[in-house]
Short mmCIF file of C-alpha atoms and ligand atoms in Angstrom, two decimals:
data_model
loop_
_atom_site.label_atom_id
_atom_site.label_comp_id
_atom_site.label_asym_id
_atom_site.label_seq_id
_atom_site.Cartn_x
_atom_site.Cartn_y
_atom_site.Cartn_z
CA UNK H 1 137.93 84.67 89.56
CA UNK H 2 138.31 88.06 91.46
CA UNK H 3 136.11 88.45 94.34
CA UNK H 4 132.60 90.51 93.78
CA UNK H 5 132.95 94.10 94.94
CA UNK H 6 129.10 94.86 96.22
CA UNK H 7 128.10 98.61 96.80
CA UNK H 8 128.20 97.76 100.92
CA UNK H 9 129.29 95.38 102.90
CA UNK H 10 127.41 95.04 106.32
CA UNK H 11 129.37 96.49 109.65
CA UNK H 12 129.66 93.61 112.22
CA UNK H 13 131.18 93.10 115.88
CA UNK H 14 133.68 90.62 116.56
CA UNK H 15 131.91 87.32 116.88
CA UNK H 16 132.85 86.68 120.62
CA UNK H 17 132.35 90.22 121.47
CA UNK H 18 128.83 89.80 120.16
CA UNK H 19 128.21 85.89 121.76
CA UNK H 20 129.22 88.25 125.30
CA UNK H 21 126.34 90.69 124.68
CA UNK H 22 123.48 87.85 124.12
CA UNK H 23 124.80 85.26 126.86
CA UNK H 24 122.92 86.75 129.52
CA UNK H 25 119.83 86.09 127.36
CA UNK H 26 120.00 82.76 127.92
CA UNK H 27 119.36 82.95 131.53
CA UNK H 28 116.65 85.62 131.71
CA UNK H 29 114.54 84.17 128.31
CA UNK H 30 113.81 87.38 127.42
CA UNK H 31 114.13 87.56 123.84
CA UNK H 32 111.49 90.75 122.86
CA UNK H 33 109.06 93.05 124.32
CA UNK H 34 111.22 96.00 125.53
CA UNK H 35 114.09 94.08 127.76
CA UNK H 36 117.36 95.08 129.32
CA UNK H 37 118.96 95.00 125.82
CA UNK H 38 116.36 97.23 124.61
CA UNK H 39 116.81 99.57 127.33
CA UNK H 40 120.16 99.73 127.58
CA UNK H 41 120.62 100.65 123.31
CA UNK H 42 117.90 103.28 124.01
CA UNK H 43 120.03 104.76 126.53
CA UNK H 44 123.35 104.46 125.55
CA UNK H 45 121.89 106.08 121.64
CA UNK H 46 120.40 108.60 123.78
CA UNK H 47 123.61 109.57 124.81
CA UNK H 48 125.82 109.20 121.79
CA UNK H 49 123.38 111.29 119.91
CA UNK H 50 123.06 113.65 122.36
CA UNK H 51 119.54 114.03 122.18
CA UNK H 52 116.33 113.49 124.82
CA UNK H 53 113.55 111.44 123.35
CA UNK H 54 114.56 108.05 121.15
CA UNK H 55 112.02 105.43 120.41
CA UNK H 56 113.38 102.32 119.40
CA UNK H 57 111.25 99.95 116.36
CA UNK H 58 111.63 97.29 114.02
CA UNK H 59 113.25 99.16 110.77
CA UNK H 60 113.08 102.47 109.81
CA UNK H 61 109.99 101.81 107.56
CA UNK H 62 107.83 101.47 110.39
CA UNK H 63 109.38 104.51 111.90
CA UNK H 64 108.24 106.25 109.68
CA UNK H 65 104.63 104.95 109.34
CA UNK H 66 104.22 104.71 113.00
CA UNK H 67 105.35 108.19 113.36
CA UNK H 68 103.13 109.58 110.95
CA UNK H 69 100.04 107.14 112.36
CA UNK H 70 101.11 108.94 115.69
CA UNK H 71 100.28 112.27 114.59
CA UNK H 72 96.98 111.32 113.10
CA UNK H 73 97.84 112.93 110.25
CA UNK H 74 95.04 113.39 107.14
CA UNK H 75 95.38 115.00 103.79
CA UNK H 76 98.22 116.09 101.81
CA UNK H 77 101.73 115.66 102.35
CA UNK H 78 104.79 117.78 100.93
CA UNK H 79 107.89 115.06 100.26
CA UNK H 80 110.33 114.66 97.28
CA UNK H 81 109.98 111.14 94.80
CA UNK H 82 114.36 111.45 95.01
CA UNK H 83 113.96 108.73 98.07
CA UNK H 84 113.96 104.93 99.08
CA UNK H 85 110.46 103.18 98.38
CA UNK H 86 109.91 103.56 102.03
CA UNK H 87 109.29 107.05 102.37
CA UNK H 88 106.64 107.15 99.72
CA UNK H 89 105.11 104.13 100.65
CA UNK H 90 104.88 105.06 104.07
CA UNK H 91 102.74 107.75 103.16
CA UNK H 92 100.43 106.51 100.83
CA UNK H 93 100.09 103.46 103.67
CA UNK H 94 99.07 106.17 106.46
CA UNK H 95 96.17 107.00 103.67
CA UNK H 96 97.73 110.54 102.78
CA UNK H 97 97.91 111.88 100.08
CA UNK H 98 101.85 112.48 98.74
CA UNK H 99 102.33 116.04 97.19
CA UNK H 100 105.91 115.57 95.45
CA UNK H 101 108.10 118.84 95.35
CA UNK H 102 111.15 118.52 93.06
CA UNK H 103 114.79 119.08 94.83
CA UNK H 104 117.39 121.23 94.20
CA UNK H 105 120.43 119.64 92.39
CA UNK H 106 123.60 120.18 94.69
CA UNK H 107 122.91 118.11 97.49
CA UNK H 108 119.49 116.01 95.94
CA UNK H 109 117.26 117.47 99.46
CA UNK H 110 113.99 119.10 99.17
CA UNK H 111 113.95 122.78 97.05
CA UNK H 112 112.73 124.47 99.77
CA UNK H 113 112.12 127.25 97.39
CA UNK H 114 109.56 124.74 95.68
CA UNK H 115 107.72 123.96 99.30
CA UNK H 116 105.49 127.27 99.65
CA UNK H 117 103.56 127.15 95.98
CA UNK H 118 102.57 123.35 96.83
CA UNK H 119 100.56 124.17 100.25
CA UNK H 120 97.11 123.84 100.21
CA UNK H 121 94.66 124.13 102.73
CA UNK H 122 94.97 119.94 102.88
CA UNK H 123 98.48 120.12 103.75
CA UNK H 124 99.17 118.80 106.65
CA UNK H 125 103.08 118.11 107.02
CA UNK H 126 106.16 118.12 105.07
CA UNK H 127 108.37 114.52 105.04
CA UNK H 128 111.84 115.42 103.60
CA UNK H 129 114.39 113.21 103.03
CA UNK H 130 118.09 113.48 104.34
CA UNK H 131 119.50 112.16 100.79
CA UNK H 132 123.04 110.52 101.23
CA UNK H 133 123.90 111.94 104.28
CA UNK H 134 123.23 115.68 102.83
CA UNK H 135 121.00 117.43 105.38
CA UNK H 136 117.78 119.55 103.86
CA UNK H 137 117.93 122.66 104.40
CA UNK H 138 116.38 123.11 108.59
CA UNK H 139 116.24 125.88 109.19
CA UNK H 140 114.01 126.81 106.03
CA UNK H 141 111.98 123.84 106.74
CA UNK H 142 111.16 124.70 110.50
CA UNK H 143 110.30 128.68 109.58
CA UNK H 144 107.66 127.26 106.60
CA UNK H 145 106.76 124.53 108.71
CA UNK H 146 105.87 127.58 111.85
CA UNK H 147 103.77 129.77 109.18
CA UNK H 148 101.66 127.56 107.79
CA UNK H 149 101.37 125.36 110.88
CA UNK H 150 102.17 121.90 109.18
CA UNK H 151 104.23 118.81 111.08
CA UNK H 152 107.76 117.84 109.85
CA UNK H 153 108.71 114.19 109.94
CA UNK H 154 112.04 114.11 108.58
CA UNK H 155 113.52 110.80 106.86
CA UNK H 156 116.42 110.42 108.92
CA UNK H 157 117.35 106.98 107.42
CA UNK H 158 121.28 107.88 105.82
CA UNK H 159 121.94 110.25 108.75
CA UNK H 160 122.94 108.49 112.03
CA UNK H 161 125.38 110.28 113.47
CA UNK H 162 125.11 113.25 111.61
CA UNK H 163 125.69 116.84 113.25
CA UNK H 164 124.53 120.08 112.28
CA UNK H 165 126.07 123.08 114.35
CA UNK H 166 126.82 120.20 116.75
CA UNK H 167 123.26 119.58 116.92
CA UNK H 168 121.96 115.71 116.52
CA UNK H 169 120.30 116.46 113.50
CA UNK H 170 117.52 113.90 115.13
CA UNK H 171 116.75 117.48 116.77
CA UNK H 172 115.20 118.81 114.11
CA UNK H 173 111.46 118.57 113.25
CA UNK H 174 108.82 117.17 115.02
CA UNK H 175 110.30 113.36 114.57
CA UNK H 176 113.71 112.03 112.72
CA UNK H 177 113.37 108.40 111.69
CA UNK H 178 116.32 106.75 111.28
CA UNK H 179 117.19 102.86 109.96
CA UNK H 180 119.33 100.52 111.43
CA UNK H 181 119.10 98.44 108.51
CA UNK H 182 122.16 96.01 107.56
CA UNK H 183 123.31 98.13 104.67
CA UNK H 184 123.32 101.26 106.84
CA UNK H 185 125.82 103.18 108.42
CA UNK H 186 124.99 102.03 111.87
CA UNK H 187 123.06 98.59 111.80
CA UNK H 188 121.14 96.16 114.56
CA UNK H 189 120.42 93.70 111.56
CA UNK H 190 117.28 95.28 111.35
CA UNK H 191 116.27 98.29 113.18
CA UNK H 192 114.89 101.71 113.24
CA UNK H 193 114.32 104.75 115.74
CA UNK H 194 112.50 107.91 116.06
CA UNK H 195 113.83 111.06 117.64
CA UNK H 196 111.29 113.61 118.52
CA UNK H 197 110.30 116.42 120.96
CA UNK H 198 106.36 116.17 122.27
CA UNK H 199 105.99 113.48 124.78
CA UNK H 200 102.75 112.81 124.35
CA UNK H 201 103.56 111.90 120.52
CA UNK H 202 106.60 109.46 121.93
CA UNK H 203 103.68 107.96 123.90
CA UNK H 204 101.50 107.34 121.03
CA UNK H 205 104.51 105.83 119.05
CA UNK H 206 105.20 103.41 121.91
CA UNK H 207 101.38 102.33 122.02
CA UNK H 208 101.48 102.06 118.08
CA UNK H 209 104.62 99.50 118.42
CA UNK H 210 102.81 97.37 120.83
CA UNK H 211 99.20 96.88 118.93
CA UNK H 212 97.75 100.12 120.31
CA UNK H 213 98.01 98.80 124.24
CA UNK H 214 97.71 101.30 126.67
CA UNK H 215 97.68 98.42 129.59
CA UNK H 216 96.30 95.33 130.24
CA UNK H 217 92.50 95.76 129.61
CA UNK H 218 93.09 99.05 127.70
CA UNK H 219 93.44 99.17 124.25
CA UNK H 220 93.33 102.59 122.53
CA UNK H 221 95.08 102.68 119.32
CA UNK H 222 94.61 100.31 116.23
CA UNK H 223 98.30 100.14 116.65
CA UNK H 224 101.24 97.20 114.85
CA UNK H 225 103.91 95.21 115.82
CA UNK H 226 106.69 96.86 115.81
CA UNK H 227 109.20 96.57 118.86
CA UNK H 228 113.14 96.29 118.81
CA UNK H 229 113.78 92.45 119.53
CA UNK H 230 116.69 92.01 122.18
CA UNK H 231 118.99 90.60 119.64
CA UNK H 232 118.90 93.00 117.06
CA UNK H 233 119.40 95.39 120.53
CA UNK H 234 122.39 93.61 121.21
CA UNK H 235 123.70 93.95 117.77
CA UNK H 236 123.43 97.94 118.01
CA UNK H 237 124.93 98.06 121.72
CA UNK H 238 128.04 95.54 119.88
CA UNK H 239 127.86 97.95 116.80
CA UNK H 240 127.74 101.34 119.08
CA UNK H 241 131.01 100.55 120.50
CA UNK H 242 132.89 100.80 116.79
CA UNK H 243 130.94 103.41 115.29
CA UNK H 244 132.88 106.42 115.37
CA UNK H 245 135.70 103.75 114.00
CA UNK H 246 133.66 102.65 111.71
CA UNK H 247 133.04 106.23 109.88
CA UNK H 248 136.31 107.18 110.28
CA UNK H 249 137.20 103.81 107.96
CA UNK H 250 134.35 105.35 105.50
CA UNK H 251 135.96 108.84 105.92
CA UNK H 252 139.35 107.31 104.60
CA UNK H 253 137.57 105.78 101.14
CA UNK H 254 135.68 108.75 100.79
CA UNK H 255 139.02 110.60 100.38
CA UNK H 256 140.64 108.47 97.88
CA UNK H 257 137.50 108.20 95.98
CA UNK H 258 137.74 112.36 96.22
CA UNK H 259 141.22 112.33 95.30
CA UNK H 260 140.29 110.43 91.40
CA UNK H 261 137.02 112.34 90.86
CA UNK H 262 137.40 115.62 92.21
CA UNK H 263 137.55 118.20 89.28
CA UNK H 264 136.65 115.44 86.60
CA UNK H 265 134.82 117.10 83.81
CA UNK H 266 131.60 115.73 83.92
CA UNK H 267 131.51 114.00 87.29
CA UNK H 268 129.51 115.86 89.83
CA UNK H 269 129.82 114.61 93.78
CA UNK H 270 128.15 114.95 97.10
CA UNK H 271 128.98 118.48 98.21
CA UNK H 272 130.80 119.50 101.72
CA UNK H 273 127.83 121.31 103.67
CA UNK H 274 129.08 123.62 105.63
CA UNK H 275 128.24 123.26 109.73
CA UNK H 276 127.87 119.60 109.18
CA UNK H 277 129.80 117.17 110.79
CA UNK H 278 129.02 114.17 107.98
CA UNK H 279 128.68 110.44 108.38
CA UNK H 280 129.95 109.31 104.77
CA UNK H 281 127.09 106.98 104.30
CA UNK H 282 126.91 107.41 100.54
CA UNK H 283 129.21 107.99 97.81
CA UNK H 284 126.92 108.99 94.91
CA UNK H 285 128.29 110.61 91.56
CA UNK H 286 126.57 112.35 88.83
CA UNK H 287 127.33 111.53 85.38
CA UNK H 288 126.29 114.25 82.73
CA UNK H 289 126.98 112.19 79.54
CA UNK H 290 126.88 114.87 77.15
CA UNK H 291 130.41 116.47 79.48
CA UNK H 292 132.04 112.89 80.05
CA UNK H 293 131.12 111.38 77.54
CA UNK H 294 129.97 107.83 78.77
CA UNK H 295 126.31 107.71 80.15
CA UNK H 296 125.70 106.13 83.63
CA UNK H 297 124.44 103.33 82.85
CA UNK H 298 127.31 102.23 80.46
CA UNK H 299 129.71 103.23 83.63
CA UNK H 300 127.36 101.13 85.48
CA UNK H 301 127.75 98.22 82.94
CA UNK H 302 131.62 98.68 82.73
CA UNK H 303 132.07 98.09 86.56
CA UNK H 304 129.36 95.36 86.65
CA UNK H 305 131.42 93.39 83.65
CA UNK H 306 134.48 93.73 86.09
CA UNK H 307 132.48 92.45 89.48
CA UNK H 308 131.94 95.82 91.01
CA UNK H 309 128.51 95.98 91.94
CA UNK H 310 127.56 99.73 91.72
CA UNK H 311 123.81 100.70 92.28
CA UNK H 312 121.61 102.97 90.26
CA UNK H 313 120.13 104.60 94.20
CA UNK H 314 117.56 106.50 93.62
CA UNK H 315 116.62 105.33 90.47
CA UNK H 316 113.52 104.65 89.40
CA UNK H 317 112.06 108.13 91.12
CA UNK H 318 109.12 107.03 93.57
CA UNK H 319 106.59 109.29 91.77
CA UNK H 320 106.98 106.57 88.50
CA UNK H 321 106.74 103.93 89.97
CA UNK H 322 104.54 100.93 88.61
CA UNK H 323 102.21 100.53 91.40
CA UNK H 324 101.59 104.45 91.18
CA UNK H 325 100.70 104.59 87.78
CA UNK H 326 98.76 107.45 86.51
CA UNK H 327 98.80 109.37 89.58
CA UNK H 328 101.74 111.51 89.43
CA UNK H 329 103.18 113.40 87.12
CA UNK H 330 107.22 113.02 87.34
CA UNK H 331 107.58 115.72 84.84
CA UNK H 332 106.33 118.25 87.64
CA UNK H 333 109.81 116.97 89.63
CA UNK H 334 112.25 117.63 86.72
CA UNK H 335 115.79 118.21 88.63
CA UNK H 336 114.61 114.76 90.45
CA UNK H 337 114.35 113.27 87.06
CA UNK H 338 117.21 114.25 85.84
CA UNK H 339 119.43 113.14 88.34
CA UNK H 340 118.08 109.59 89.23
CA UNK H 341 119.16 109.31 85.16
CA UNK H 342 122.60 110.20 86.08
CA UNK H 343 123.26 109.11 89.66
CA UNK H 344 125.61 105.91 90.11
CA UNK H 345 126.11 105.11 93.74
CA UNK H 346 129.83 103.85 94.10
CA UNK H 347 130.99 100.83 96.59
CA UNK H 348 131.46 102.07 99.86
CA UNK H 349 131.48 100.53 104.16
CA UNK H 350 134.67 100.57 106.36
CA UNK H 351 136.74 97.66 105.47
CA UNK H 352 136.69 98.66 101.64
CA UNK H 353 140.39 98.70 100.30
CA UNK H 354 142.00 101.92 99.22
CA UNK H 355 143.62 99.65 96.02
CA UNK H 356 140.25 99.17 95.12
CA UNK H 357 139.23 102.27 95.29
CA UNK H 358 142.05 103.16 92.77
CA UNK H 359 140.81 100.06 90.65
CA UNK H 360 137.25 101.57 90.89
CA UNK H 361 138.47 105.54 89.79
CA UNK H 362 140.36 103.66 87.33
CA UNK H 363 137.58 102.32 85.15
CA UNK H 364 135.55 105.00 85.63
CA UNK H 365 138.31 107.43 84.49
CA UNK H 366 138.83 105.13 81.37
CA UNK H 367 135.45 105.44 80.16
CA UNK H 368 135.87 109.29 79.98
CA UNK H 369 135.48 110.88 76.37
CA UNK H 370 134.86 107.11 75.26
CA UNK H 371 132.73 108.04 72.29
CA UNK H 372 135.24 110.48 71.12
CA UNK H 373 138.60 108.59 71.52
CA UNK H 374 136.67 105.24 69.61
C1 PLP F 1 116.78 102.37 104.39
C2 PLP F 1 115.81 103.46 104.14
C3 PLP F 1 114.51 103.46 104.68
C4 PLP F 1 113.88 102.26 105.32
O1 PLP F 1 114.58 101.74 106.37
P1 PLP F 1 114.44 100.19 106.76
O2 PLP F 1 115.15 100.12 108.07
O3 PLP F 1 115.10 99.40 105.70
O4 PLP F 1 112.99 99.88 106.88
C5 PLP F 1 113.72 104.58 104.51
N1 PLP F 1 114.17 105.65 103.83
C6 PLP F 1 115.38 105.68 103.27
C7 PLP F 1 115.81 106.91 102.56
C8 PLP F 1 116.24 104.58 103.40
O5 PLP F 1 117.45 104.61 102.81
#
């Protein structure tokens, strides 16, 4: 039987290179709580990003719930339901209320154009999401966020490495939360980080990681556990050193899977943004069935029933989800609705094959104007 083609495959170091980076461990018995590892990856991503403040946690999802904890945010939050569970969750966790504004359908971020008739005086901040590597729109986002005086966590999760006018686009917003899950572009196993500006925020989040300890007989923050073990550290520092190799491997697939689907009647993909230096984290296409003639899900059948493990990402939309039920209306997000029916999120990581690639195009290609042509 042909091997399983799954929609990633995780990035890893050489094993030797990676058995270097722990060794030392093994005569200090530090294994957690902020040690050289730690320190060093916070540096050295400090650096590679190009950007001041990084705080380094568990996985993204805590990033993101930390961060938010951090601000002491209460009320009403502005966010889109076109997201991983984490961004929604994180929310609702925090106690806040999540406010869903639809997004625009060329690059699946927040409509900003949606953002101003949602604001109430409960508002408190907006979360948008960073969908696929597609930055939101910034620069919007920052002059709505200055008017009405709301905080902007951004969900940095499928953007490391990402540039915008050369900019980390950690910079923007009061706090980028990024995940250095296994699936993602950049991985410590399981990891996450927080860029942001205000120091005394950074110094909340750090408390917050630590169970709210200020120092030893001071503790001022009903905070978690969240901190960045040293072997997971070690992964990132092994991982850090192949990353721009890494997404220049991701760069090549991207471009053959380009070369099949460009211009295919029917097929929409992820759009160049112009000023953006991308990270090809995500190759996502949009099926309109009516155009191709195949719906996604049969395309999604098709590769399945030839081992290619395609996934339906972002489908179900947060705002339907079952332990939400009755509280949102996902008819109020209809572009969001439309497209997490058509999205099919193709097989993509650095050592995929180019022949595959061709294999994949190939099927999909086949199953154009399939009602027609039976
Ligand atoms: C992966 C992901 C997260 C959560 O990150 P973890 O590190 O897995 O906790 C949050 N938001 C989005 C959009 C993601 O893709």
């Amino acid at each position: 039987m042909k091997e399983k083609v799954l929609v990633t495959r995780s990035s890893m170091p050489q094993l030797e290179e990676y058995i270097e980076e722990i060794s030392d461990i093994w005569e200090t018995h530090w294994l957690t709580n902020m040690g050289s590892k730690h320190k060093k990856l916070q540096e050295e991503l400090r650096e590679y990003l190009g950007i001041e403040n990084i705080e380094l946690l568990t996985n993204g999802h805590m990033a993101l719930e930390l961060s938010m904890q951090a601000m002491n945010l209460k009320g009403e939050v502005i966010t889109t339901p076109f997201t991983f569970a984490s961004t929604t969750h994180a929310i609702v966790r925090n106690g806040l209320t999540p406010v869903f504004c639809d997004i625009n359908p060329i690059d699946f971020t927040i409509d900003t154009s949606k953002i101003e008739a949602l604001i109430t005086d409960k508002t408190c901040a907006i979360i948008p999401v960073h969908v696929y590597g597609n930055i939101c729109n910034v620069e919007e986002i920052e002059r709505i966020a200055k008017k009405y005086g709301l905080k902007v966590i951004y969900d940095a999760a499928h953007t490391f490495g990402v540039r915008y006018k050369n900019n980390c686009i950690g910079s923007y917003g009061d706090a980028s939360c990024f995940s250095f899950h296994a699936t993602k572009v950049f991985n410590t196993i399981e990891g996450g980080a927080v860029c942001y500006k205000d120091l005394d925020f950074g110094k909340a989040l750090y408390r917050l990681k630590n169970f709210g300890i200020k120092d030893q007989e001071t503790v001022d923050g009903v905070g978690a556990n969240a901190k960045m073990n040293e072997f997971c550290a070690a992964m990132g520092l092994c991982n850090l050193k192949h990353i721009d190799e890494e997404i220049n491997k991701r760069k090549q697939v991207v471009e053959r899977y380009r070369s099949h689907l460009l211009g295919v009647e029917g097929i929409q993909l992820n759009p160049i943004q112009k000023d953006v230096t991308p990270n090809y984290s995500y190759f996502p296409i949009i099926i309109n069935e009516k155009v191709f003639g195949s719906t996604r899900n049969e395309v999604f059948e098709r590769l399945a029933s030839e081992g290619i493990v395609a996934r339906k990402y972002f489908y179900p939309l947060t705002n339907t989800f079952d332990c939400f039920h009755g509280q949102f209306d996902s008819s109020l997000t209809p572009i969001a609705l439309h497209i997490s029916k058509r999205v099919l999120t193709l097989p993509l990581y650095a050592d995929l094959n180019l022949e595959c690639v061709d294999n994949i195009c190939k099927i999909i290609l086949s199953m154009k104007n399939n009602k027609i042509l039976d």
